[in-house]
Structures are given as structure tokens and as C-alpha cells.
Coordinates of C-alpha atoms and ligand atoms in Angstrom, one line a residue:
M17 CA 93.1 50.4 66.9
E18 CA 93.0 48.7 63.6
T19 CA 89.4 47.9 63.5
I20 CA 88.7 51.5 64.6
I21 CA 90.8 52.8 61.8
A22 CA 88.8 50.5 59.3
E23 CA 85.3 51.2 60.7
I24 CA 86.1 55.3 60.4
V25 CA 87.4 54.7 56.8
E26 CA 84.5 52.8 55.7
R27 CA 82.0 55.1 57.1
L28 CA 83.8 58.3 55.3
R29 CA 83.9 56.3 52.2
S30 CA 80.0 55.5 52.2
G31 CA 79.8 59.3 52.2
E32 CA 78.9 59.7 56.1
E33 CA 80.1 63.1 57.5
L34 CA 81.6 62.2 60.8
S35 CA 81.6 64.7 63.4
A36 CA 83.9 64.9 66.3
K37 CA 81.1 63.5 68.4
D38 CA 80.5 60.7 66.2
L39 CA 84.2 60.1 66.5
L40 CA 83.5 59.9 70.4
R41 CA 80.8 57.4 70.0
I42 CA 83.0 55.1 67.8
L43 CA 85.5 55.1 70.5
N44 CA 83.1 54.7 73.4
D45 CA 81.4 51.8 71.5
H46 CA 85.2 50.1 71.2
N47 CA 86.0 51.2 74.7
R48 CA 82.8 49.1 76.1
E49 CA 84.0 45.7 74.6
L50 CA 87.7 45.9 76.1
Q51 CA 88.3 44.5 79.5
S52 CA 87.9 46.7 82.4
N53 CA 91.7 46.5 83.0
A54 CA 92.7 47.0 79.5
R55 CA 93.9 50.5 78.1
H56 CA 91.0 52.6 76.5
Y57 CA 91.2 54.2 73.0
S58 CA 91.5 57.8 72.6
K59 CA 91.4 60.4 69.8
K60 CA 95.0 61.3 70.5
K61 CA 96.2 57.9 69.7
L62 CA 94.3 57.2 66.0
L63 CA 96.3 59.6 63.9
P64 CA 99.5 58.2 65.4
F65 CA 98.7 54.7 65.1
Y66 CA 97.5 55.5 61.2
L67 CA 100.8 57.5 60.3
R68 CA 102.7 54.7 61.9
T69 CA 100.8 51.8 60.2
K70 CA 101.3 53.5 56.9
E71 CA 105.1 53.8 57.3
R72 CA 105.6 50.6 59.2
A73 CA 102.8 48.3 57.7
P74 CA 102.1 49.1 54.2
E75 CA 100.3 45.7 53.8
I76 CA 97.9 46.8 56.6
W77 CA 97.8 50.3 55.1
A78 CA 97.1 48.8 51.7
A79 CA 94.1 46.9 52.8
W80 CA 92.3 50.0 53.9
N81 CA 92.2 51.0 50.4
I82 CA 92.6 54.6 51.1
T83 CA 92.2 57.4 48.3
P84 CA 94.0 60.5 48.7
E85 CA 90.6 62.4 49.1
L86 CA 89.9 59.9 51.9
E87 CA 93.0 60.5 53.7
Q88 CA 92.5 63.9 53.6
Q89 CA 89.0 63.6 55.6
L90 CA 90.3 61.1 57.7
I91 CA 93.1 63.2 59.0
A92 CA 90.9 66.1 59.3
L93 CA 88.6 64.4 61.6
L94 CA 91.4 62.6 63.5
Q95 CA 93.6 65.9 63.8
V96 CA 94.2 67.3 67.6
K97 CA 94.0 71.2 67.9
P98 CA 93.6 71.6 64.3
R99 CA 93.7 75.7 65.0
R100 CA 97.4 75.1 65.8
S101 CA 98.1 75.2 62.0
A102 CA 94.8 77.1 61.1
S103 CA 96.8 80.5 60.7
G104 CA 98.4 78.9 57.7
V105 CA 101.7 77.8 59.2
A106 CA 102.8 75.3 61.7
T107 CA 104.4 77.0 65.0
I108 CA 107.5 75.4 66.8
T109 CA 108.7 77.6 70.2
V110 CA 112.0 76.8 71.2
I111 CA 113.6 78.1 74.5
T112 CA 117.2 79.3 74.7
K113 CA 119.1 78.3 77.9
P114 CA 119.2 79.7 81.1
W115 CA 120.9 83.3 81.1
K116 CA 121.4 86.4 82.9
C117 CA 119.0 89.4 81.5
S118 CA 120.0 92.8 81.8
G119 CA 116.8 93.9 83.4
A120 CA 115.2 93.3 86.6
C121 CA 111.6 94.1 86.4
I122 CA 109.9 93.0 89.8
Y123 CA 107.3 90.7 88.4
C124 CA 109.6 88.6 86.4
P125 CA 109.8 84.9 87.1
N126 CA 113.1 83.8 88.8
D127 CA 113.3 80.5 87.8
V128 CA 117.0 79.3 87.9
R129 CA 116.2 76.3 85.6
M130 CA 114.9 78.7 83.0
P131 CA 116.0 81.7 81.0
K132 CA 114.5 84.8 82.8
S133 CA 111.1 85.5 82.8
Y134 CA 110.0 81.6 81.8
L135 CA 108.8 79.2 84.3
A136 CA 109.8 75.2 84.2
D137 CA 106.0 74.0 83.9
E138 CA 105.2 75.8 81.0
P139 CA 105.0 73.5 78.0
A140 CA 107.5 74.7 76.1
C141 CA 109.9 74.7 78.8
Q142 CA 109.2 71.5 79.8
R143 CA 110.0 70.4 76.3
A144 CA 113.1 72.7 76.4
E145 CA 114.6 71.0 79.9
R146 CA 113.9 67.6 78.4
N147 CA 116.1 68.6 75.6
Y148 CA 119.1 70.2 77.0
F149 CA 117.9 73.4 75.9
D150 CA 119.4 72.1 72.7
P151 CA 117.9 74.0 69.8
Y152 CA 118.3 70.7 67.4
L153 CA 116.7 68.3 69.9
Q154 CA 113.8 70.9 70.5
V155 CA 113.4 71.2 67.0
T156 CA 113.3 67.3 66.0
S157 CA 111.3 66.4 69.1
R158 CA 108.6 69.2 68.3
L159 CA 108.4 68.5 64.7
R160 CA 107.7 64.7 65.5
A161 CA 104.9 65.8 67.7
L162 CA 103.2 68.1 65.2
N163 CA 103.6 65.3 62.7
Q164 CA 101.9 62.4 64.9
M165 CA 98.8 65.4 65.6
G166 CA 98.3 65.3 61.9
H167 CA 99.5 69.0 61.1
V168 CA 101.5 69.5 58.1
T169 CA 104.6 70.7 58.7
D170 CA 106.2 71.9 55.4
K171 CA 105.9 75.6 56.6
I172 CA 107.4 76.6 59.7
E173 CA 107.2 79.7 61.8
L174 CA 110.0 79.4 64.5
I175 CA 109.6 81.2 67.8
V176 CA 112.9 81.7 69.8
L177 CA 111.8 82.8 73.2
G178 CA 113.8 83.2 76.4
G179 CA 115.0 86.2 78.5
T180 CA 116.8 89.3 76.5
W181 CA 118.0 87.8 73.1
S182 CA 120.5 90.5 73.0
D183 CA 122.4 89.6 76.1
Y184 CA 123.0 86.1 75.1
P185 CA 126.8 86.3 73.1
R186 CA 126.8 86.4 69.4
E187 CA 128.6 83.2 68.9
Y188 CA 125.6 81.5 70.8
Q189 CA 123.1 83.3 68.7
V190 CA 124.5 82.2 65.6
W191 CA 124.7 78.9 66.8
F192 CA 121.4 78.5 68.2
I193 CA 119.7 79.6 64.8
T194 CA 121.9 77.7 62.4
E195 CA 120.9 74.4 64.5
L196 CA 117.2 75.2 64.1
F197 CA 117.7 75.2 60.5
R198 CA 119.9 72.3 60.6
A199 CA 117.2 70.3 62.5
L200 CA 114.6 71.2 59.8
N201 CA 116.9 70.3 56.8
D202 CA 118.2 66.8 58.6
A203 CA 114.5 65.9 59.4
D204 CA 114.1 65.2 55.4
S205 CA 117.2 63.3 54.8
G206 CA 117.2 59.5 55.5
A207 CA 119.8 57.6 57.2
P208 CA 120.5 53.9 57.3
S209 CA 119.5 52.0 60.2
A210 CA 120.3 48.7 61.9
D211 CA 116.8 47.3 62.2
G212 CA 115.7 48.3 58.5
Q213 CA 113.2 50.8 59.7
P214 CA 112.9 54.2 58.1
Q215 CA 114.7 56.8 60.0
S216 CA 115.5 60.4 59.5
L217 CA 119.2 62.0 59.7
A218 CA 117.7 64.2 62.5
D219 CA 116.9 61.2 64.6
V220 CA 120.2 59.7 64.1
N221 CA 121.9 63.0 65.1
A222 CA 119.5 63.8 68.0
R223 CA 120.5 60.3 69.6
E224 CA 123.9 61.1 69.3
R225 CA 123.8 64.8 70.9
R226 CA 121.6 63.2 73.7
H227 CA 124.4 60.8 74.4
W228 CA 126.9 63.5 74.3
Y229 CA 125.1 65.7 76.6
K230 CA 124.8 62.6 78.8
K231 CA 128.4 61.8 78.7
C232 CA 129.4 65.6 79.4
G233 CA 127.4 65.3 83.1
L234 CA 123.9 66.9 82.2
T235 CA 120.6 65.2 83.3
Y236 CA 117.2 66.2 82.1
D237 CA 115.8 64.2 85.0
R238 CA 113.3 66.6 86.6
D239 CA 113.6 65.4 90.2
G240 CA 117.5 65.6 89.9
L241 CA 117.4 69.1 88.3
I242 CA 114.9 70.2 90.9
A243 CA 117.1 68.8 93.9
A244 CA 120.3 70.3 92.2
T245 CA 118.7 73.8 92.1
E246 CA 116.6 73.7 95.0
D247 CA 118.9 75.5 97.5
V248 CA 119.9 78.3 95.0
Q249 CA 116.1 78.6 94.3
R250 CA 115.1 79.3 97.7
R251 CA 117.8 82.0 98.3
V252 CA 116.5 83.6 95.1
D253 CA 112.8 83.4 96.1
D254 CA 114.1 84.8 99.8
G255 CA 115.8 87.6 98.1
E256 CA 119.4 86.6 99.3
L257 CA 120.3 85.9 95.9
T258 CA 119.6 87.9 92.6
Y259 CA 118.8 85.8 89.5
N260 CA 121.6 86.6 87.7
D261 CA 123.8 85.8 90.8
A262 CA 122.1 82.6 90.8
I263 CA 122.7 81.9 87.3
A264 CA 126.6 82.6 87.4
E265 CA 126.6 80.3 90.6
L266 CA 124.7 77.3 89.1
Y267 CA 126.2 77.2 85.2
E268 CA 129.3 79.5 85.1
G269 CA 131.5 77.7 87.2
N270 CA 129.6 74.1 86.4
D271 CA 132.1 71.8 84.3
A272 CA 129.4 70.0 82.2
W273 CA 127.8 73.7 81.2
C274 CA 131.3 74.9 80.7
T275 CA 132.0 71.9 77.9
I276 CA 128.9 72.3 76.2
T277 CA 128.9 76.2 76.2
A278 CA 132.2 76.2 74.4
A279 CA 131.0 74.0 71.8
Q280 CA 128.0 76.3 71.3
R281 CA 129.3 78.4 68.7
A282 CA 129.0 78.6 64.7
T283 CA 130.1 81.2 62.0
M284 CA 128.0 83.3 59.8
E285 CA 129.1 80.9 56.8
D286 CA 128.0 77.9 58.9
L287 CA 124.2 79.5 59.0
E288 CA 124.3 80.6 55.6
R289 CA 124.7 77.3 54.5
E290 CA 122.0 75.8 56.7
Q291 CA 119.7 78.8 55.3
A292 CA 120.4 78.0 51.3
A293 CA 119.8 74.4 51.9
N294 CA 116.3 75.2 53.8
E295 CA 115.1 76.9 50.8
Q296 CA 114.5 73.4 49.1
A297 CA 113.9 71.6 52.3
K298 CA 110.3 70.0 53.2
H299 CA 110.2 71.9 56.5
R300 CA 111.0 75.3 55.3
V301 CA 111.2 78.3 57.6
V302 CA 108.6 80.9 56.7
G303 CA 109.0 83.1 60.0
L304 CA 111.6 83.6 62.5
V305 CA 110.7 85.2 65.3
V306 CA 113.3 86.5 68.3
E307 CA 112.3 88.1 71.7
T308 CA 114.1 91.3 73.2
R309 CA 113.9 94.2 75.0
P310 CA 113.0 97.5 73.3
T311 CA 115.9 99.6 74.9
T312 CA 118.3 97.3 73.5
I313 CA 117.2 98.0 69.7
N314 CA 119.8 99.8 67.5
T315 CA 120.5 99.6 63.7
E316 CA 123.5 97.4 64.2
G317 CA 121.6 94.7 66.3
L318 CA 118.4 94.8 64.0
T319 CA 121.1 94.1 60.8
H320 CA 122.4 91.5 62.8
L321 CA 118.7 90.0 63.5
R322 CA 117.9 90.3 59.5
R323 CA 121.2 88.6 58.6
L324 CA 120.0 85.9 61.1
G325 CA 116.7 85.5 59.4
A326 CA 114.5 86.9 61.6
T327 CA 111.3 88.2 60.3
K328 CA 109.6 89.2 63.4
L329 CA 110.4 90.9 66.8
Q330 CA 108.8 90.3 69.9
M331 CA 109.1 93.2 72.5
G332 CA 108.2 93.6 75.9
I333 CA 106.8 97.2 75.9
Q334 CA 104.2 96.5 79.1
S335 CA 103.0 100.0 79.7
L336 CA 103.6 103.5 78.1
D337 CA 103.7 105.2 81.7
P338 CA 107.0 106.1 82.7
R339 CA 105.6 106.1 86.4
I340 CA 104.6 102.6 86.0
H341 CA 108.0 101.4 84.3
E342 CA 109.7 103.0 87.6
L343 CA 107.7 101.4 90.1
N344 CA 108.1 98.0 87.9
K345 CA 111.8 98.5 87.5
R346 CA 111.8 98.5 83.8
P347 CA 113.8 102.1 83.2
S348 CA 112.5 103.0 79.9
T349 CA 110.6 106.6 78.4
R350 CA 107.6 106.8 75.7
E351 CA 110.6 108.1 73.3
D352 CA 112.5 104.8 73.9
L353 CA 109.6 102.9 73.0
A354 CA 108.2 104.8 70.3
R355 CA 112.1 104.9 69.0
A356 CA 112.0 101.1 69.4
L357 CA 108.7 100.4 67.2
D358 CA 110.0 102.9 64.9
L359 CA 113.2 101.5 63.9
T360 CA 111.9 97.9 63.9
R361 CA 109.3 99.1 61.4
L362 CA 111.6 100.6 59.0
F363 CA 113.8 97.5 59.2
G364 CA 110.5 95.9 57.7
F365 CA 110.4 93.5 60.9
K366 CA 106.9 92.8 62.1
T367 CA 106.4 93.8 65.6
H368 CA 104.9 91.8 68.0
T369 CA 104.5 93.3 71.5
H370 CA 103.8 92.4 75.2
F371 CA 101.5 94.8 77.1
M372 CA 100.5 94.2 80.9
V373 CA 97.5 95.7 82.5
N374 CA 97.5 95.7 86.8
L375 CA 101.0 96.2 86.7
L376 CA 102.0 97.7 90.3
G377 CA 100.7 101.1 90.5
A378 CA 98.3 100.8 87.4
T379 CA 94.4 101.1 87.9
P380 CA 91.6 100.0 85.5
D381 CA 91.2 103.5 84.2
T382 CA 95.2 104.5 83.8
D383 CA 95.3 100.8 81.9
R384 CA 92.5 101.6 79.6
E385 CA 94.0 105.1 78.9
D386 CA 97.5 103.6 78.3
F387 CA 96.0 100.8 76.3
R388 CA 94.4 102.9 74.0
A389 CA 97.3 105.0 73.5
F390 CA 99.5 102.3 72.5
V391 CA 96.9 101.2 69.8
S392 CA 96.0 104.4 68.3
E393 CA 98.8 106.8 68.6
T394 CA 101.1 107.4 65.4
A395 CA 104.5 106.7 67.7
F396 CA 103.0 103.3 68.6
Q397 CA 100.6 101.1 66.6
P398 CA 102.0 97.6 67.0
D399 CA 101.1 94.8 64.6
E400 CA 100.6 92.1 67.0
I401 CA 100.0 92.4 71.0
K402 CA 100.5 89.5 73.7
L403 CA 97.9 91.4 76.2
Y404 CA 98.5 89.8 79.6
P405 CA 97.1 90.7 83.1
C406 CA 99.7 90.8 85.6
A407 CA 99.8 87.8 87.7
L408 CA 101.8 87.1 91.2
V409 CA 104.6 84.4 90.9
K410 CA 106.6 83.2 93.8
G411 CA 110.0 84.3 94.1
T412 CA 109.4 87.8 92.5
E413 CA 109.9 91.2 93.9
L414 CA 106.0 91.9 93.3
C415 CA 105.5 89.5 96.3
A416 CA 106.4 92.2 99.0
H417 CA 103.8 94.5 97.3
Y418 CA 101.4 91.8 97.8
E419 CA 101.9 91.3 101.2
D420 CA 102.3 94.8 102.3
G421 CA 99.1 95.5 100.4
T422 CA 100.6 97.8 97.5
W423 CA 99.6 95.6 94.8
Q424 CA 96.6 93.6 94.4
P425 CA 95.3 91.8 91.6
Y426 CA 92.2 92.7 89.9
D427 CA 89.1 90.8 90.6
E428 CA 87.8 88.6 87.6
E429 CA 84.9 91.0 86.8
T430 CA 87.3 94.3 86.4
L431 CA 90.0 92.3 84.8
V432 CA 87.4 91.3 82.2
N433 CA 86.0 94.7 81.9
V434 CA 89.2 96.5 81.3
L435 CA 90.2 93.7 78.7
V436 CA 86.8 94.1 76.8
D437 CA 87.4 98.2 76.5
D438 CA 91.2 97.0 75.3
V439 CA 89.7 94.6 72.7
L440 CA 87.0 97.1 71.6
A441 CA 89.6 99.8 71.2
T442 CA 92.1 97.8 69.1
P443 CA 92.1 98.5 65.4
G444 CA 91.7 96.2 62.4
F445 CA 95.2 96.0 61.5
T446 CA 96.4 94.7 65.0
R447 CA 96.3 91.2 66.4
I448 CA 95.8 90.5 69.8
S449 CA 97.7 87.0 69.9
R450 CA 97.2 85.9 73.4
M451 CA 95.7 86.8 76.5
I452 CA 97.2 84.4 79.0
R453 CA 100.7 83.7 79.9
D454 CA 101.1 79.6 79.8
F455 CA 101.7 79.4 83.5
S456 CA 100.3 76.7 85.2
A457 CA 97.7 77.2 88.0
H458 CA 99.6 76.1 90.6
D459 CA 102.7 78.7 89.6
I460 CA 100.3 81.8 90.3
M461 CA 99.8 82.7 93.8
A462 CA 97.7 85.7 92.9
G463 CA 95.9 87.0 89.8
N464 CA 93.9 85.3 87.1
K465 CA 94.0 81.3 86.5
K466 CA 91.5 81.0 84.4
V467 CA 92.5 79.5 80.9
N468 CA 89.5 80.2 79.1
L469 CA 89.9 84.4 79.7
R470 CA 90.0 85.3 76.0
Q471 CA 86.7 83.4 75.5
L472 CA 85.1 85.2 78.5
V473 CA 86.3 88.8 77.3
E474 CA 85.3 88.0 73.6
A475 CA 81.7 86.8 74.7
R476 CA 81.2 90.0 77.1
A477 CA 82.7 92.4 74.1
E478 CA 80.1 90.6 71.8
E479 CA 77.4 91.6 74.3
R480 CA 78.4 94.8 74.6
V481 CA 78.4 95.3 71.1
Q482 CA 74.9 93.9 70.7
D483 CA 73.8 96.2 73.3
A484 CA 75.1 99.2 72.0
S485 CA 73.7 98.2 68.6
S486 CA 70.5 97.9 69.8
K487 CA 70.3 101.1 71.7
A488 CA 72.1 103.1 69.0
C489 CA 73.9 104.6 71.6
E490 CA 76.2 107.6 70.4
I491 CA 78.9 107.1 73.0
E492 CA 78.9 103.4 72.2
E493 CA 79.0 104.5 68.3
S494 CA 82.8 103.4 68.0
I495 CA 82.0 99.7 68.9
T496 CA 78.5 98.9 67.1
G497 CA 81.3 97.3 64.3
G498 CA 82.2 94.9 66.8
I499 CA 85.6 93.3 67.6
Q500 CA 87.9 94.4 64.6
E501 CA 91.3 93.0 65.8
I502 CA 92.9 90.3 63.5
R503 CA 92.5 87.2 65.7
H504 CA 89.1 87.4 66.0
R505 CA 88.4 87.7 62.6
E506 CA 90.7 84.9 61.1
I507 CA 88.7 82.3 58.9
S508 CA 90.5 79.9 60.7
T509 CA 90.1 76.5 59.6
Q510 CA 87.1 77.1 57.4
D511 CA 87.1 77.3 53.6
V512 CA 86.2 80.6 51.7
E513 CA 84.4 81.7 48.6
V514 CA 86.8 83.6 46.8
G515 CA 84.1 85.3 44.7
E516 CA 82.8 86.6 47.6
L517 CA 86.0 88.3 49.1
R518 CA 86.5 92.0 49.0
L519 CA 90.2 93.7 49.1
E520 CA 90.2 96.5 51.6
T521 CA 92.7 99.1 52.4
I522 CA 93.2 100.5 55.8
P523 CA 95.6 103.2 55.6
Y524 CA 97.4 104.8 58.9
E525 CA 100.4 106.8 60.0
T526 CA 103.1 106.1 62.0
I527 CA 106.3 108.5 63.0
S528 CA 108.3 107.2 60.1
T529 CA 106.1 105.2 57.8
H530 CA 102.7 105.7 56.1
E531 CA 101.3 102.1 56.6
F532 CA 98.9 100.3 54.4
F533 CA 96.9 97.5 55.7
L534 CA 95.5 95.5 52.9
Q535 CA 93.0 92.7 54.1
W536 CA 91.0 90.2 51.8
V537 CA 87.6 90.0 53.8
T538 CA 84.5 88.0 53.8
P539 CA 80.9 89.6 53.9
E540 CA 80.9 88.8 57.5
N541 CA 84.3 91.0 57.9
K542 CA 86.2 87.7 58.5
I543 CA 89.8 87.9 57.1
A544 CA 91.1 85.5 54.7
G545 CA 94.3 87.3 54.1
F546 CA 96.3 90.6 54.7
L547 CA 99.5 92.4 53.8
R548 CA 101.5 95.4 55.5
L549 CA 103.0 97.7 53.5
S550 CA 105.4 100.3 54.6
L551 CA 106.3 103.5 52.8
P552 CA 109.6 105.3 54.8
K553 CA 108.7 109.0 55.1
P554 CA 111.6 111.1 54.1
E555 CA 112.3 112.4 57.9
A556 CA 113.0 108.9 58.9
F557 CA 116.4 109.2 56.8
E558 CA 117.0 112.5 58.7
A559 CA 116.5 111.0 61.9
Y560 CA 118.2 107.7 61.5
D561 CA 121.6 106.7 60.6
N562 CA 122.6 103.3 59.0
L563 CA 119.0 102.4 57.8
P564 CA 119.3 99.3 55.4
V565 CA 117.0 100.8 52.7
S566 CA 117.1 104.0 50.5
A567 CA 114.4 106.6 50.4
D568 CA 112.7 105.7 47.3
E569 CA 112.2 101.7 48.7
A570 CA 109.0 100.8 50.2
M571 CA 108.7 97.6 52.0
I572 CA 106.2 94.6 52.3
R573 CA 106.6 93.4 56.1
E574 CA 104.0 90.6 56.0
V575 CA 102.0 88.7 53.7
H576 CA 99.4 86.3 55.4
V577 CA 97.2 84.1 53.6
Y578 CA 94.8 82.1 56.1
G579 CA 93.2 78.5 55.5
R580 CA 94.3 75.1 56.9
V581 CA 97.8 74.6 56.1
S582 CA 98.2 72.9 52.8
S583 CA 101.6 71.5 51.4
L584 CA 103.8 73.8 49.6
H585 CA 104.0 71.0 47.0
Q586 CA 100.4 70.3 46.5
S587 CA 97.3 72.3 45.0
G588 CA 94.9 72.6 47.8
S589 CA 91.3 74.5 48.1
S590 CA 92.1 76.4 51.2
A591 CA 92.9 80.2 50.7
Q592 CA 96.4 79.9 50.6
H593 CA 96.2 78.4 47.0
R594 CA 93.8 80.8 45.3
G595 CA 96.2 83.8 44.2
L596 CA 95.2 85.7 47.3
G597 CA 98.5 86.6 48.3
K598 CA 99.9 87.3 44.8
S599 CA 97.1 90.1 44.4
L600 CA 97.6 91.5 47.8
I601 CA 101.5 91.9 46.3
E602 CA 100.3 93.6 43.0
R603 CA 97.9 95.9 45.1
A604 CA 101.2 97.0 47.2
C605 CA 102.8 97.6 43.8
E606 CA 100.5 99.8 42.9
I607 CA 100.2 101.6 46.1
A608 CA 103.9 102.0 46.4
R609 CA 104.2 103.1 42.6
S610 CA 101.6 105.7 42.6
H611 CA 103.2 107.2 46.0
G612 CA 106.5 107.6 44.1
Y613 CA 108.5 104.7 45.0
K614 CA 110.6 103.3 43.0
K615 CA 111.7 99.8 44.3
L616 CA 109.6 97.5 46.6
N617 CA 111.7 95.3 49.2
V618 CA 110.2 92.3 51.3
I619 CA 111.4 91.1 54.3
S620 CA 111.3 87.5 53.2
S621 CA 111.9 84.4 55.2
V622 CA 114.4 81.7 53.9
G623 CA 111.6 79.4 53.0
T624 CA 109.3 82.0 51.3
R625 CA 112.3 83.4 48.9
A626 CA 111.5 81.1 46.1
Y627 CA 107.9 82.3 46.1
Y628 CA 109.2 86.0 46.1
R629 CA 111.3 85.2 43.2
A630 CA 108.2 84.0 41.2
Q631 CA 106.8 87.2 42.0
G632 CA 109.3 89.0 40.4
F633 CA 111.6 90.0 43.3
T634 CA 115.5 89.3 43.0
D635 CA 117.7 88.6 46.1
G636 CA 119.4 91.2 47.6
A637 CA 121.6 91.3 50.9
L638 CA 118.8 91.5 53.6
Y639 CA 115.6 91.8 51.5
Q640 CA 114.5 90.9 48.4
Q641 CA 113.4 93.6 46.0
R642 CA 111.3 94.4 42.8
T643 CA 111.6 97.4 40.5
L644 CA 108.1 99.3 40.4
Ligands
LIG13 S1 113.8 92.5 80.3 FE1 112.0 90.6 80.4 S2 113.4 89.3 80.9 FE2 114.3 90.7 81.6 S3 113.7 90.9 83.8 FE3 112.3 92.5 82.6 S4 110.7 91.1 82.1 FE4 112.1 89.9 82.7

């Protein structure tokens, strides 16, 4: 491995621009020289090897004579899955422990080893199970993996998934979030070690925690867990037991789980201490996402979420049609959904919604109509959408409908066409973040199994746009501008020419706010950064009690500047370091001021507070604020 790194470094030093294919060729050449039974070199092992050598064998590393520029090139070449941090932040997804859910949706997985709606084979779930669902352990192990893959991890978005967040006890919620912050804070603190190797406080604490969980009687052995839960899982799958009853049977009377549950509590003071420490930590939380159900949203709950540090809410909307909701056992009306989105926006949160096509009772036409209303009517218009096709998972109530023929998955052609229409109907201020769930193919009994569904949909959508442009067809006029949704237009890992960017404003109306989406775009309409500004309407203060802001206060709900993640502490050439964020904020101030607002709030995260202070904002209880 040492020889391979030395060869790559030499070639980069000589000015060669190595591509992924060149790297593969180098690896193949070296693999050919190996004995047939020797373990082969692979790309994914190179970066961890390089970083380990730098940390633990400084004399070997020094012999490579690597300058900071050369190291940047090397890491870019060896990095696995660069898109993971291309949106400007490194993401860590964590899963809460198995828990009852107050919903009972017929398509929702019932894996008793997981919180409702998740399956043990999903990557984040496997990680959670290996870490006893402990937030500290999940963060510590994910952070290590991201670093080994070469991602810069000083700006972290934490995504907390699992069932319905508001169904968990408050003390568990506070403990869970406190431990997330603690893990990031400890990751950068050194701790003495017996063998003289450098180690972090997080590694030391993680070892102790694992030991404690084992002592309590928990295991993370997959076969052991399957054996311990298979009888209950079978009864759930056969419809003899509900998921909630199974959770009570498996965990509520279990001594080990009772012991750990008793320890899973923290106070708000504990949390605030870790949050304060995180402001200066190396791994700062720049976004905290929590998943809940729209019908559980109220002003008191949103205030609590804000105190936890949440900046974005994921909500399962799934459909706007009350008939579909009833058939799928998700009792909610259009008014419930509109109110949830409205309140969430007034609190400054970004809204990340889940929307499903092909639910029981839906047809391709009702799906198209439903989605179009969702992305265009003033009552809805979410910021982000996970747009999934419904898939049949073993043990769900939907199986009976599949068997009696009342539900069928769309064939691929139909599904792709529905999604193409949805993508083309999505406005430029909305981001479609995903098009598939992370279910593995063997968990899907019927429905889409293609992991590249998004690529298929985007390719077909592009064809449709080209076709419409060439025919100048009137009916298709609305799509000739191409795909507008944000994710498709993100500059990703590309560098941008700042001089070529233009600042555009897209205004739109919701029930309670005037919204302004400010975006920096390239001549090709790629997006280099954006800001979401909300100006609350006076009616909002008549409609809702206990809003956290006054009628003369505007709100920045999101600022996002793209470009490969560069360290908070280093200057860089990406879009993040060219003052794009600052000019977006200044433009937001001008708009708010010109509409008569006296103050501007920002829903900052713990790790971005210092940045906003530098932009003239002062700390408040739930938001930072600047006088206009
Ligand atoms: S509310 Fe969410 S987690 Fe609960 S049953 Fe419905 S889909 Fe599943």
C-alpha cells in the first residue's frame, strides 16, 4: 500500500491529472504482481491507510514529502462517495431505539428490532443495532468512518430518524440529543492511552459504554437478535400481534432494557452545556433534523424542538387526499397537514416532507394531481420532499390487499412516468432529496427494487424536455425550462466562477407567510447557494397563539452554500468561501426592511451561532436576531 501511495504522490507531484480510471489502472498493476491468494488492494483501503500512516507512522509520511496542495489532490482522488459531503455538510444519520408509534399505517414496516417504519437491513439501522441504539456510539462510529473515507467533518448535519419523535418520552429526547452533542465534543478531546497511541475521549468513552451495555445483558450479535425476536416477529407478521404490543412484550418487561432506559435521561441544563461546548468544537452541529408526524405538531412541541436545537423537521405527509389517508389508516385531513406545515414554517423550521405514490387507493392520475397540488398550493409548498413509491414489505397490513388484488405496484414504465411528471411539476425552491427508501431488495416483496430509479426518472424527464423544446409544443411549454428542483441543479463538487453567478429571487405565497427564495445561479441555472426568507403575515398572529416571534420580525429559515466541504478553519476555493452566504443575508435584510419588518431572526444551529454573530446577529432564547 505504501508503494502505491508513493507512486500516486509522485505522479501528482509531476503535474499529472489522475482520474478515477487512472487510479484503477495503478491498483490493477499492483494487484497483478500479488500472489493469487494474497488480499487485493482496493480504492476504499487507500485513504484510511494514508490517514493512519500520517497519524501513526510520521516518519513514513514525512518521506512522501506531501505539501498541503498535494494532500488536497490526493484526498480528492482517494475519496469514496464524494457526493456525501458535496452539499456543504457531512451528514450523520442516527436511529432511536425501538418504540411504540401512535400511528398504524398499513404500509409501514413492523420490524420489532427497529423503531416503527425502519428495517434492520437499512444501513443506518445496521449501524444503530451494532451500537445498541446509543446516540453517542452511533455518532462516534459514523464520524470515524466518514473521516476514513476522506470527508471533512467539521460541519455536521445530524439526522435523527425513527418512528414518531414526539411519541418518545421527553427525558429520552433530551438525553438522546445531549449524547449526540457530547459525542461530537469528545471526538476532538485527547485521552491518555496505555499503548502510547493517540486516541480521543470519544473512543475511550465508547469502549466503556459498550462494556456497560454488555454488562447490562444486551447483545449486538445479529444472529442472537434474530433468534431472540423471531417468535414475536412471526406473530406480528401473521397478524396475531400489533407492532406496539410486540414492543411492549420484548422490551418493557426486559431487565436489560429497563436498566438502560432508567439511565437514558438528561436535563435541559446537561443539554445546554454540551450545546455551548459544541460552539467551539472541531465537529460542529450546523443542522439538526428530527422526524415526526404532522398531526402531532403544536406550538408547545415546536418550542421544545427548538430548545433541543432542531432546525429542520421531517414529516410524513404521504398524500393530501383524505380518502387515501383513510384507506391507509393515517387519519388526517388536508387542513391538518396545511396547519402543520404552516406552523412549522412560522417557527422558522425547514420542512422536509415524505410523499408517497402508489398508495392503496391511488391511481397514476390521482398521484399526479395530488403531487401537483402539494408543490404548488399556498397551503403546502414544502422545502424538501422524499418522494417514494409505496413498496410491499413483509408483515404489513398491505400484504392482505396485495393478495386479494386490491393493491398492485405500478409497473416500471408507469412509475417512472408518474415520477417524471412530479419532478417536472416541482418548482425551483423545492428540493427532492430522495426517490427510494433504503430498503434492501430482499425486504421488498413487490414494488420498485431499482436503486437507480432517480437516474431513470431524470433521464426520461430530460428527454421529455428536449422533445417539448424541439416541438415548441404549447401544452408542454411549462417544462421547456427543464428540471427546476434544487437537488438536480446543485453544483455538487464542481468549482464555480463567482463572477458568472447571478442572484435571483423567487417570491411565493403560503397561508401565513410571504416567502422569498434567493438563489445564486450559474449561467446554466446550476445552484451555488440559496436562502429561504419568511415574512409572517398579520393573519398568522390571529390564527395561532404562542408564536415565538412578533409580527414585525422576519425569519431566515435556511442559508445553504454549496461546494465541496472545506474546513471551517481554512480558506478554500469552493463557493462556501466566497462570501455568497453573506451577500444572501444582506439581500434578505433589504427585502425584509423594504416590507416594513423591524427585525430579522435566523433559526441558527449551535455550530453556526458564531457565524451569525459575525453577521451582526445577537443571541436570543430560540433564535438569533438582527435589528434592521
Ligand atoms: S406514523 Fe410513521 S412510523 Fe408510525 S405507523 Fe405511520 S408511517 Fe409508520
